[in-house]
């Protein structure tokens, strides 16, 4: 058998062997193996461990290891051995704990160093950003320096009056100049009224210089009231040497008194003149009359018994070169551009007059047209027979047509009464043909409040204005009835040089009487409400009270001379800290701005230029000041209505102060952050923060303002009677923080025009508002494009109460339409703080104090009333409260109930709802726009 065969047969033999092997034998073999293998393994492990333990003990044993035979050791030695082993164990445990502590400390140090490394990296990025800002700031400073060198304009020297501090000399009037031919260029001495004089006005004391006739005295009410109201006027002076004009108060309605006492005689010839109503000798005796009365203003304010007189105290009188101010004029008597027409004194001395007015809405009232009057009898003369006959025929035709109009097939309601009911018992014969008033003031007011239009008929004869006509105009505007003056092409209206009466009344010649009904029906609701609103504003500002009349007379004369008014007074801020104490300052806080985002350069404080348009504002915008803003009485340091330069002017001759984006070439985020751009020169803003006993919240809010670009100053209005704690540490935020003491705890203090506010832009912020720097700067940039509006973050709206058809609700729900922006985080112009403090009806400010609420609603009402525009909301933010701040007043449920009441009360005071709705908000231009990777967006998160 070969080897190959042997190998091949071996498996077969083994298989045959297993086949013949008994099964129990196999089981026995397996059991034997299971017993022997663990025993052998255990023995091997014990041997290896014993050898290792002996070796380890040999290396580490002490002198006691010399004992190799443990069985021979004594008990004391064995105990000593055990104690030594325990001591070794304790020492090793201590060493292990120390090693673990060192390991943990090293890990902590590694974490701290890693954190410091991260902080250093962030600080490096912040410093790099700050360095870039500083480079931009240096460039801006260099531009400002070059502009200052290029301007090099010396301060304007004030002009000098030709006759300063000098009593008017005695002039001899030229024969060629008559009283009737007087105009401002021929009968007024402009040399006494320098442009920089401030228009000083001197009032002859009516108690010492009584200019009356026939022994009558000036009305005591007028004498006292005018002296008092003039005392409030900034133009009044007690030094006659420096006066520009001299006011003379003439006896009121003396002609009427003469008629009632049967001392008036009708002359045979109308052209021969009427009996003198004043004593001209008393005029010539005035100490500063100067021979011809130049620069003197004779004021005759009719007040009493309008149903019986003409109010013309200077009819056919030679008043020399004195200006006449009264309600009634004949056509030949009035000197255009020289004399002034004023309404009679029918209102209170001053104060709020809104309660006298009717609501502006609804547009169409119960009556389309109303008139109540009766033609007063006039005794004609031979020279006037034909004139009166012609006028009577025309008046009869007008009356007949008006009566026929009421009987026509129309759904319109009229109240036209041409005879007083009850009839007048004693019809006084008067020198002019005019329509008397019927009924009482309250009865006429009730009719006019139900009238859409009020008919006014021009006086007859050669009368251009009468006291009765002016009284009808006064009452119509007070009640919201739109005046329709038939014969309006021949009548004189109050302050016509400055007031645009076409926006208030419908002026028609008498020949259009047949078209009157058609014209009244053609006026749409929008025009009706616009005219009614304009008429109410004119009435409130210029006609409503003695104070308004006196102020308007002085403003009209000053406006005629193109002299700017006196500057409006800012409120002097009282620092909450006394002169011997300065607040503690803490280190600058860490900015909360993203380090990689540069928002703007760092600039030194730059106040807004003030009083730059002193001599041009009322020249260019005189009509707007009188008819839109309703405030020609004061000169403001700046206003939001200044004209805007064309774009090319910023590069061609008028570049001073402008900082165009990319120097004019434009750009994306990087260039945008380096300059303000826009349509206005560079400027900064002031933050006004109202606070009340929340020191830590205030400190946190101030700290977040560190490094905010374009911030000029922070004004903290301290509303608490308690002063700040002396150990309170105020953060150093890089700009001045002025803490102003409030006279009392009032939310109206938020809108006080403090003198420490030196910028046009104001950011009003609650002390618990949490705004990012980029949000603030974006709001500031948007406000620069909407300077006349409120621009801010939280939006709210007024909603019509569906359960009460005559009420509004304040609503803070999420909405796609809003009408208010809360001033807890909003920009507005400082101009509105003057209006809020000095012009807003006192009743509104009192309501704010009563509820300790609603001052933001009042400001929104005021701005929308002036501009007729809604506010502008920026960013998507709907709330602005900081997390963790104490609960504010606005969280109380009564807060909303009070705001419901405020909205309805404010609408009642204004006479209508001035708030307007808007359906958009402002976001930055490149927001959500895909741009190349090498470009930056205007704002990273906006």
mmCIF file of N, CA and C in Angstrom, residues 183-295:
data_model
loop_
_atom_site.group_PDB
_atom_site.id
_atom_site.type_symbol
_atom_site.label_atom_id
_atom_site.label_comp_id
_atom_site.label_asym_id
_atom_site.label_seq_id
_atom_site.Cartn_x
_atom_site.Cartn_y
_atom_site.Cartn_z
ATOM 1 N N UNK A 183 -51.049 153.414 2.846
ATOM 2 C CA UNK A 183 -50.604 152.042 2.679
ATOM 3 C C UNK A 183 -49.355 151.860 3.538
ATOM 4 N N UNK A 184 -48.904 150.637 3.648
ATOM 5 C CA UNK A 184 -47.770 150.380 4.540
ATOM 6 C C UNK A 184 -46.521 151.127 4.078
ATOM 7 N N UNK A 185 -46.317 151.264 2.790
ATOM 8 C CA UNK A 185 -45.099 151.913 2.306
ATOM 9 C C UNK A 185 -45.150 153.425 2.479
ATOM 10 N N UNK A 186 -46.368 154.002 2.620
ATOM 11 C CA UNK A 186 -46.474 155.454 2.678
ATOM 12 C C UNK A 186 -46.826 155.985 4.060
ATOM 13 N N UNK A 187 -47.415 155.163 4.909
ATOM 14 C CA UNK A 187 -47.888 155.663 6.205
ATOM 15 C C UNK A 187 -47.313 154.905 7.395
ATOM 16 N N UNK A 188 -46.365 154.031 7.154
ATOM 17 C CA UNK A 188 -45.795 153.266 8.269
ATOM 18 C C UNK A 188 -44.297 153.472 8.312
ATOM 19 N N UNK A 189 -43.771 153.663 9.511
ATOM 20 C CA UNK A 189 -42.342 153.902 9.713
ATOM 21 C C UNK A 189 -41.658 152.559 9.987
ATOM 22 N N UNK A 190 -41.089 151.957 8.950
ATOM 23 C CA UNK A 190 -40.433 150.657 9.097
ATOM 24 C C UNK A 190 -39.133 150.749 9.879
ATOM 25 N N UNK A 191 -38.575 151.923 9.997
ATOM 26 C CA UNK A 191 -37.283 152.043 10.677
ATOM 27 C C UNK A 191 -37.391 151.713 12.163
ATOM 28 N N UNK A 192 -38.578 151.781 12.721
ATOM 29 C CA UNK A 192 -38.742 151.445 14.129
ATOM 30 C C UNK A 192 -38.928 149.937 14.351
ATOM 31 N N UNK A 193 -38.995 149.186 13.270
ATOM 32 C CA UNK A 193 -39.303 147.755 13.375
ATOM 33 C C UNK A 193 -38.203 146.948 12.700
ATOM 34 N N UNK A 194 -37.079 146.843 13.359
ATOM 35 C CA UNK A 194 -35.968 146.070 12.823
ATOM 36 C C UNK A 194 -36.338 144.595 12.739
ATOM 37 N N UNK A 195 -35.715 143.895 11.788
ATOM 38 C CA UNK A 195 -35.973 142.467 11.642
ATOM 39 C C UNK A 195 -35.612 141.690 12.902
ATOM 40 N N UNK A 196 -34.633 142.185 13.621
ATOM 41 C CA UNK A 196 -34.188 141.491 14.827
ATOM 42 C C UNK A 196 -34.792 142.080 16.098
ATOM 43 N N UNK A 197 -35.747 142.985 15.947
ATOM 44 C CA UNK A 197 -36.306 143.662 17.116
ATOM 45 C C UNK A 197 -37.231 142.768 17.933
ATOM 46 N N UNK A 198 -37.776 141.727 17.320
ATOM 47 C CA UNK A 198 -38.754 140.904 18.011
ATOM 48 C C UNK A 198 -40.144 141.489 18.017
ATOM 49 N N UNK A 199 -40.350 142.575 17.274
ATOM 50 C CA UNK A 199 -41.652 143.225 17.144
ATOM 51 C C UNK A 199 -42.211 143.630 18.511
ATOM 52 N N UNK A 200 -41.582 144.581 19.201
ATOM 53 C CA UNK A 200 -42.113 145.044 20.489
ATOM 54 C C UNK A 200 -43.372 145.880 20.307
ATOM 55 N N UNK A 201 -44.359 145.610 21.130
ATOM 56 C CA UNK A 201 -45.667 146.261 21.049
ATOM 57 C C UNK A 201 -45.937 146.968 22.374
ATOM 58 N N UNK A 202 -46.389 148.217 22.262
ATOM 59 C CA UNK A 202 -46.713 149.003 23.458
ATOM 60 C C UNK A 202 -48.214 149.274 23.491
ATOM 61 N N UNK A 203 -48.828 149.061 24.659
ATOM 62 C CA UNK A 203 -50.263 149.296 24.836
ATOM 63 C C UNK A 203 -50.469 150.527 25.719
ATOM 64 N N UNK A 204 -51.196 151.491 25.166
ATOM 65 C CA UNK A 204 -51.605 152.621 25.999
ATOM 66 C C UNK A 204 -52.547 152.108 27.083
ATOM 67 N N UNK A 205 -52.262 152.448 28.306
ATOM 68 C CA UNK A 205 -53.115 152.032 29.405
ATOM 69 C C UNK A 205 -54.491 152.672 29.223
ATOM 70 N N UNK A 206 -55.539 151.870 29.018
ATOM 71 C CA UNK A 206 -56.867 152.460 28.776
ATOM 72 C C UNK A 206 -57.392 153.237 29.989
ATOM 73 N N UNK A 207 -56.862 152.988 31.177
ATOM 74 C CA UNK A 207 -57.293 153.758 32.343
ATOM 75 C C UNK A 207 -56.717 155.170 32.328
ATOM 76 N N UNK A 208 -55.548 155.324 31.694
ATOM 77 C CA UNK A 208 -54.903 156.631 31.653
ATOM 78 C C UNK A 208 -55.198 157.373 30.359
ATOM 79 N N UNK A 209 -55.337 156.632 29.263
ATOM 80 C CA UNK A 209 -55.547 157.256 27.955
ATOM 81 C C UNK A 209 -56.847 156.686 27.379
ATOM 82 N N UNK A 210 -57.949 157.335 27.700
ATOM 83 C CA UNK A 210 -59.259 156.868 27.269
ATOM 84 C C UNK A 210 -59.637 157.566 25.975
ATOM 85 N N UNK A 211 -59.733 156.785 24.905
ATOM 86 C CA UNK A 211 -60.086 157.321 23.594
ATOM 87 C C UNK A 211 -61.536 156.947 23.324
ATOM 88 N N UNK A 212 -62.463 157.821 23.737
ATOM 89 C CA UNK A 212 -63.891 157.559 23.587
ATOM 90 C C UNK A 212 -64.560 158.833 23.126
ATOM 91 N N UNK A 213 -65.825 158.739 22.859
ATOM 92 C CA UNK A 213 -66.573 159.907 22.430
ATOM 93 C C UNK A 213 -67.837 160.099 23.242
ATOM 94 N N UNK A 214 -68.258 161.321 23.319
ATOM 95 C CA UNK A 214 -69.523 161.664 23.967
ATOM 96 C C UNK A 214 -69.607 161.183 25.414
ATOM 97 N N UNK A 215 -68.472 161.129 26.079
ATOM 98 C CA UNK A 215 -68.467 160.825 27.498
ATOM 99 C C UNK A 215 -68.583 159.357 27.846
ATOM 100 N N UNK A 216 -68.544 158.459 26.858
ATOM 101 C CA UNK A 216 -68.666 157.046 27.155
ATOM 102 C C UNK A 216 -67.291 156.448 27.455
ATOM 103 N N UNK A 217 -67.269 155.431 28.292
ATOM 104 C CA UNK A 217 -66.032 154.782 28.668
ATOM 105 C C UNK A 217 -65.880 153.466 27.912
ATOM 106 N N UNK A 218 -64.642 153.001 27.896
ATOM 107 C CA UNK A 218 -64.370 151.709 27.279
ATOM 108 C C UNK A 218 -64.998 150.615 28.132
ATOM 109 N N UNK A 219 -65.522 149.583 27.458
ATOM 110 C CA UNK A 219 -66.162 148.492 28.169
ATOM 111 C C UNK A 219 -65.205 147.892 29.189
ATOM 112 N N UNK A 220 -65.678 147.740 30.428
ATOM 113 C CA UNK A 220 -64.823 147.252 31.501
ATOM 114 C C UNK A 220 -64.300 145.854 31.269
ATOM 115 N N UNK A 221 -65.132 144.969 30.676
ATOM 116 C CA UNK A 221 -64.677 143.609 30.392
ATOM 117 C C UNK A 221 -63.504 143.622 29.422
ATOM 118 N N UNK A 222 -63.649 144.403 28.334
ATOM 119 C CA UNK A 222 -62.569 144.458 27.352
ATOM 120 C C UNK A 222 -61.316 145.085 27.946
ATOM 121 N N UNK A 223 -61.507 146.146 28.710
ATOM 122 C CA UNK A 223 -60.357 146.839 29.293
ATOM 123 C C UNK A 223 -59.526 145.883 30.144
ATOM 124 N N UNK A 224 -60.197 145.151 30.987
ATOM 125 C CA UNK A 224 -59.488 144.230 31.884
ATOM 126 C C UNK A 224 -58.925 143.030 31.127
ATOM 127 N N UNK A 225 -59.754 142.455 30.252
ATOM 128 C CA UNK A 225 -59.350 141.225 29.572
ATOM 129 C C UNK A 225 -58.205 141.459 28.610
ATOM 130 N N UNK A 226 -58.252 142.555 27.857
ATOM 131 C CA UNK A 226 -57.191 142.797 26.885
ATOM 132 C C UNK A 226 -55.870 143.097 27.584
ATOM 133 N N UNK A 227 -55.918 143.845 28.660
ATOM 134 C CA UNK A 227 -54.686 144.088 29.409
ATOM 135 C C UNK A 227 -54.110 142.776 29.940
ATOM 136 N N UNK A 228 -54.979 141.891 30.356
ATOM 137 C CA UNK A 228 -54.511 140.613 30.890
ATOM 138 C C UNK A 228 -53.960 139.713 29.786
ATOM 139 N N UNK A 229 -54.679 139.609 28.679
ATOM 140 C CA UNK A 229 -54.221 138.737 27.597
ATOM 141 C C UNK A 229 -52.958 139.261 26.937
ATOM 142 N N UNK A 230 -52.848 140.573 26.799
ATOM 143 C CA UNK A 230 -51.618 141.124 26.252
ATOM 144 C C UNK A 230 -50.436 140.881 27.179
ATOM 145 N N UNK A 231 -50.711 140.786 28.469
ATOM 146 C CA UNK A 231 -49.632 140.496 29.400
ATOM 147 C C UNK A 231 -49.016 139.137 29.172
ATOM 148 N N UNK A 232 -49.790 138.195 28.587
ATOM 149 C CA UNK A 232 -49.262 136.871 28.270
ATOM 150 C C UNK A 232 -48.516 136.852 26.936
ATOM 151 N N UNK A 233 -48.632 137.907 26.155
ATOM 152 C CA UNK A 233 -48.013 137.925 24.835
ATOM 153 C C UNK A 233 -46.546 138.330 24.952
ATOM 154 N N UNK A 234 -45.681 137.574 24.277
ATOM 155 C CA UNK A 234 -44.244 137.806 24.395
ATOM 156 C C UNK A 234 -43.806 139.104 23.734
ATOM 157 N N UNK A 235 -44.647 139.707 22.886
ATOM 158 C CA UNK A 235 -44.243 140.918 22.169
ATOM 159 C C UNK A 235 -44.515 142.199 22.958
ATOM 160 N N UNK A 236 -45.235 142.121 24.038
ATOM 161 C CA UNK A 236 -45.584 143.318 24.795
ATOM 162 C C UNK A 236 -44.342 143.898 25.472
ATOM 163 N N UNK A 237 -44.193 145.203 25.366
ATOM 164 C CA UNK A 237 -43.087 145.902 26.017
ATOM 165 C C UNK A 237 -43.637 147.047 26.859
ATOM 166 N N UNK A 238 -42.930 147.357 27.924
ATOM 167 C CA UNK A 238 -43.309 148.470 28.788
ATOM 168 C C UNK A 238 -42.521 149.734 28.465
ATOM 169 N N UNK A 239 -41.593 149.613 27.531
ATOM 170 C CA UNK A 239 -40.750 150.762 27.157
ATOM 171 C C UNK A 239 -41.229 151.324 25.824
ATOM 172 N N UNK A 240 -41.923 152.451 25.809
ATOM 173 C CA UNK A 240 -42.428 153.000 24.538
ATOM 174 C C UNK A 240 -41.326 153.467 23.605
ATOM 175 N N UNK A 241 -40.137 153.711 24.120
ATOM 176 C CA UNK A 241 -39.050 154.173 23.264
ATOM 177 C C UNK A 241 -38.620 153.105 22.266
ATOM 178 N N UNK A 242 -38.743 151.841 22.650
ATOM 179 C CA UNK A 242 -38.313 150.744 21.778
ATOM 180 C C UNK A 242 -39.458 150.119 20.999
ATOM 181 N N UNK A 243 -40.667 150.638 21.159
ATOM 182 C CA UNK A 243 -41.830 150.001 20.550
ATOM 183 C C UNK A 243 -41.833 150.162 19.037
ATOM 184 N N UNK A 244 -42.319 149.105 18.373
ATOM 185 C CA UNK A 244 -42.521 149.155 16.928
ATOM 186 C C UNK A 244 -43.889 149.732 16.611
ATOM 187 N N UNK A 245 -44.924 149.244 17.300
ATOM 188 C CA UNK A 245 -46.274 149.765 17.116
ATOM 189 C C UNK A 245 -46.869 150.094 18.483
ATOM 190 N N UNK A 246 -47.872 150.978 18.449
ATOM 191 C CA UNK A 246 -48.548 151.415 19.667
ATOM 192 C C UNK A 246 -50.025 151.077 19.534
ATOM 193 N N UNK A 247 -50.525 150.287 20.462
ATOM 194 C CA UNK A 247 -51.911 149.856 20.438
ATOM 195 C C UNK A 247 -52.762 150.821 21.240
ATOM 196 N N UNK A 248 -53.893 151.228 20.634
ATOM 197 C CA UNK A 248 -54.831 152.136 21.283
ATOM 198 C C UNK A 248 -56.179 151.440 21.332
ATOM 199 N N UNK A 249 -56.684 151.215 22.517
ATOM 200 C CA UNK A 249 -57.982 150.575 22.685
ATOM 201 C C UNK A 249 -59.058 151.647 22.662
ATOM 202 N N UNK A 250 -59.941 151.562 21.670
ATOM 203 C CA UNK A 250 -60.973 152.569 21.447
ATOM 204 C C UNK A 250 -62.278 152.077 22.044
ATOM 205 N N UNK A 251 -63.125 153.050 22.504
ATOM 206 C CA UNK A 251 -64.416 152.714 23.090
ATOM 207 C C UNK A 251 -65.223 151.799 22.205
ATOM 208 N N UNK A 252 -65.749 150.722 22.777
ATOM 209 C CA UNK A 252 -66.385 149.646 22.026
ATOM 210 C C UNK A 252 -67.829 149.984 21.677
ATOM 211 N N UNK A 253 -68.158 149.900 20.386
ATOM 212 C CA UNK A 253 -69.541 150.026 19.905
ATOM 213 C C UNK A 253 -70.207 151.310 20.397
ATOM 214 N N UNK A 254 -69.466 152.424 20.317
ATOM 215 C CA UNK A 254 -70.036 153.677 20.810
ATOM 216 C C UNK A 254 -71.180 154.148 19.925
ATOM 217 N N UNK A 255 -71.070 153.890 18.651
ATOM 218 C CA UNK A 255 -72.125 154.305 17.742
ATOM 219 C C UNK A 255 -73.445 153.628 18.093
ATOM 220 N N UNK A 256 -73.372 152.361 18.498
ATOM 221 C CA UNK A 256 -74.584 151.649 18.870
ATOM 222 C C UNK A 256 -75.214 152.282 20.111
ATOM 223 N N UNK A 257 -74.369 152.663 21.048
ATOM 224 C CA UNK A 257 -74.902 153.284 22.253
ATOM 225 C C UNK A 257 -75.600 154.605 21.926
ATOM 226 N N UNK A 258 -75.014 155.357 20.988
ATOM 227 C CA UNK A 258 -75.624 156.628 20.611
ATOM 228 C C UNK A 258 -76.983 156.399 19.949
ATOM 229 N N UNK A 259 -77.074 155.363 19.145
ATOM 230 C CA UNK A 259 -78.348 155.071 18.488
ATOM 231 C C UNK A 259 -79.406 154.703 19.524
ATOM 232 N N UNK A 260 -79.010 153.829 20.465
ATOM 233 C CA UNK A 260 -79.993 153.383 21.443
ATOM 234 C C UNK A 260 -80.452 154.526 22.344
ATOM 235 N N UNK A 261 -79.596 155.517 22.534
ATOM 236 C CA UNK A 261 -79.966 156.645 23.388
ATOM 237 C C UNK A 261 -80.502 157.829 22.583
ATOM 238 N N UNK A 262 -80.854 157.575 21.286
ATOM 239 C CA UNK A 262 -81.472 158.601 20.438
ATOM 240 C C UNK A 262 -80.579 159.835 20.278
ATOM 241 N N UNK A 263 -79.247 159.614 20.308
ATOM 242 C CA UNK A 263 -78.346 160.732 20.094
ATOM 243 C C UNK A 263 -77.728 160.678 18.703
ATOM 244 N N UNK A 264 -78.249 159.772 17.874
ATOM 245 C CA UNK A 264 -77.704 159.642 16.525
ATOM 246 C C UNK A 264 -78.658 160.304 15.544
ATOM 247 N N UNK A 265 -78.103 161.137 14.693
ATOM 248 C CA UNK A 265 -78.919 161.821 13.684
ATOM 249 C C UNK A 265 -78.437 161.436 12.307
ATOM 250 N N UNK A 266 -79.380 161.168 11.435
ATOM 251 C CA UNK A 266 -79.041 160.791 10.072
ATOM 252 C C UNK A 266 -78.758 162.052 9.275
ATOM 253 N N UNK A 267 -77.604 162.150 8.635
ATOM 254 C CA UNK A 267 -77.294 163.338 7.845
ATOM 255 C C UNK A 267 -78.152 163.392 6.599
ATOM 256 N N UNK A 268 -78.282 164.582 6.051
ATOM 257 C CA UNK A 268 -79.079 164.772 4.835
ATOM 258 C C UNK A 268 -78.403 164.140 3.628
ATOM 259 N N UNK A 269 -77.107 164.118 3.625
ATOM 260 C CA UNK A 269 -76.372 163.556 2.489
ATOM 261 C C UNK A 269 -75.465 162.463 3.025
ATOM 262 N N UNK A 270 -75.566 161.280 2.444
ATOM 263 C CA UNK A 270 -74.772 160.157 2.939
ATOM 264 C C UNK A 270 -73.281 160.405 2.816
ATOM 265 N N UNK A 271 -72.898 161.220 1.849
ATOM 266 C CA UNK A 271 -71.480 161.481 1.659
ATOM 267 C C UNK A 271 -70.959 162.577 2.583
ATOM 268 N N UNK A 272 -71.854 163.213 3.320
ATOM 269 C CA UNK A 272 -71.402 164.302 4.173
ATOM 270 C C UNK A 272 -70.829 163.803 5.489
ATOM 271 N N UNK A 273 -70.951 162.502 5.747
ATOM 272 C CA UNK A 273 -70.329 161.938 6.941
ATOM 273 C C UNK A 273 -71.319 161.759 8.058
ATOM 274 N N UNK A 274 -70.959 160.849 8.956
ATOM 275 C CA UNK A 274 -71.771 160.583 10.127
ATOM 276 C C UNK A 274 -71.211 161.334 11.316
ATOM 277 N N UNK A 275 -72.019 161.381 12.335
ATOM 278 C CA UNK A 275 -71.566 162.039 13.544
ATOM 279 C C UNK A 275 -70.357 161.299 14.090
ATOM 280 N N UNK A 276 -69.428 162.018 14.629
ATOM 281 C CA UNK A 276 -68.194 161.424 15.126
ATOM 282 C C UNK A 276 -68.478 160.431 16.230
ATOM 283 N N UNK A 277 -67.901 159.238 16.105
ATOM 284 C CA UNK A 277 -68.048 158.231 17.138
ATOM 285 C C UNK A 277 -66.935 158.310 18.164
ATOM 286 N N UNK A 278 -65.824 158.920 17.811
ATOM 287 C CA UNK A 278 -64.730 159.059 18.756
ATOM 288 C C UNK A 278 -64.296 160.508 18.791
ATOM 289 N N UNK A 279 -63.625 160.827 19.822
ATOM 290 C CA UNK A 279 -63.103 162.170 19.996
ATOM 291 C C UNK A 279 -61.695 162.213 19.433
ATOM 292 N N UNK A 280 -61.525 162.807 18.240
ATOM 293 C CA UNK A 280 -60.212 162.833 17.613
ATOM 294 C C UNK A 280 -59.202 163.617 18.419
ATOM 295 N N UNK A 281 -59.674 164.553 19.208
ATOM 296 C CA UNK A 281 -58.743 165.322 20.034
ATOM 297 C C UNK A 281 -58.011 164.433 21.015
ATOM 298 N N UNK A 282 -58.711 163.408 21.548
ATOM 299 C CA UNK A 282 -58.062 162.497 22.492
ATOM 300 C C UNK A 282 -56.983 161.665 21.806
ATOM 301 N N UNK A 283 -57.143 161.408 20.503
ATOM 302 C CA UNK A 283 -56.089 160.700 19.784
ATOM 303 C C UNK A 283 -54.849 161.563 19.649
ATOM 304 N N UNK A 284 -55.033 162.814 19.282
ATOM 305 C CA UNK A 284 -53.882 163.700 19.074
ATOM 306 C C UNK A 284 -53.146 163.996 20.377
ATOM 307 N N UNK A 285 -53.814 163.783 21.489
ATOM 308 C CA UNK A 285 -53.166 164.025 22.778
ATOM 309 C C UNK A 285 -52.365 162.828 23.287
ATOM 310 N N UNK A 286 -52.416 161.731 22.567
ATOM 311 C CA UNK A 286 -51.629 160.578 22.994
ATOM 312 C C UNK A 286 -50.150 160.937 22.982
ATOM 313 N N UNK A 287 -49.374 160.540 23.987
ATOM 314 C CA UNK A 287 -47.990 161.032 24.123
ATOM 315 C C UNK A 287 -47.070 160.623 22.989
ATOM 316 N N UNK A 288 -47.370 159.551 22.279
ATOM 317 C CA UNK A 288 -46.472 159.091 21.216
ATOM 318 C C UNK A 288 -47.159 159.131 19.850
ATOM 319 N N UNK A 289 -48.200 159.937 19.743
ATOM 320 C CA UNK A 289 -48.935 160.060 18.484
ATOM 321 C C UNK A 289 -48.048 160.603 17.385
ATOM 322 N N UNK A 290 -47.162 161.491 17.713
ATOM 323 C CA UNK A 290 -46.180 161.989 16.751
ATOM 324 C C UNK A 290 -46.742 162.878 15.675
ATOM 325 N N UNK A 291 -47.894 163.455 15.875
ATOM 326 C CA UNK A 291 -48.436 164.388 14.907
ATOM 327 C C UNK A 291 -49.334 163.760 13.872
ATOM 328 N N UNK A 292 -49.001 162.562 13.395
ATOM 329 C CA UNK A 292 -49.820 161.940 12.344
ATOM 330 C C UNK A 292 -50.215 160.505 12.669
ATOM 331 N N UNK A 293 -49.842 160.011 13.849
ATOM 332 C CA UNK A 293 -50.302 158.694 14.277
ATOM 333 C C UNK A 293 -49.648 157.524 13.587
ATOM 334 N N UNK A 294 -48.509 157.747 12.978
ATOM 335 C CA UNK A 294 -47.855 156.616 12.314
ATOM 336 C C UNK A 294 -47.461 155.551 13.340
ATOM 337 N N UNK A 295 -47.527 154.304 12.922
ATOM 338 C CA UNK A 295 -47.230 153.122 13.737
ATOM 339 C C UNK A 295 -48.217 152.949 14.895
#
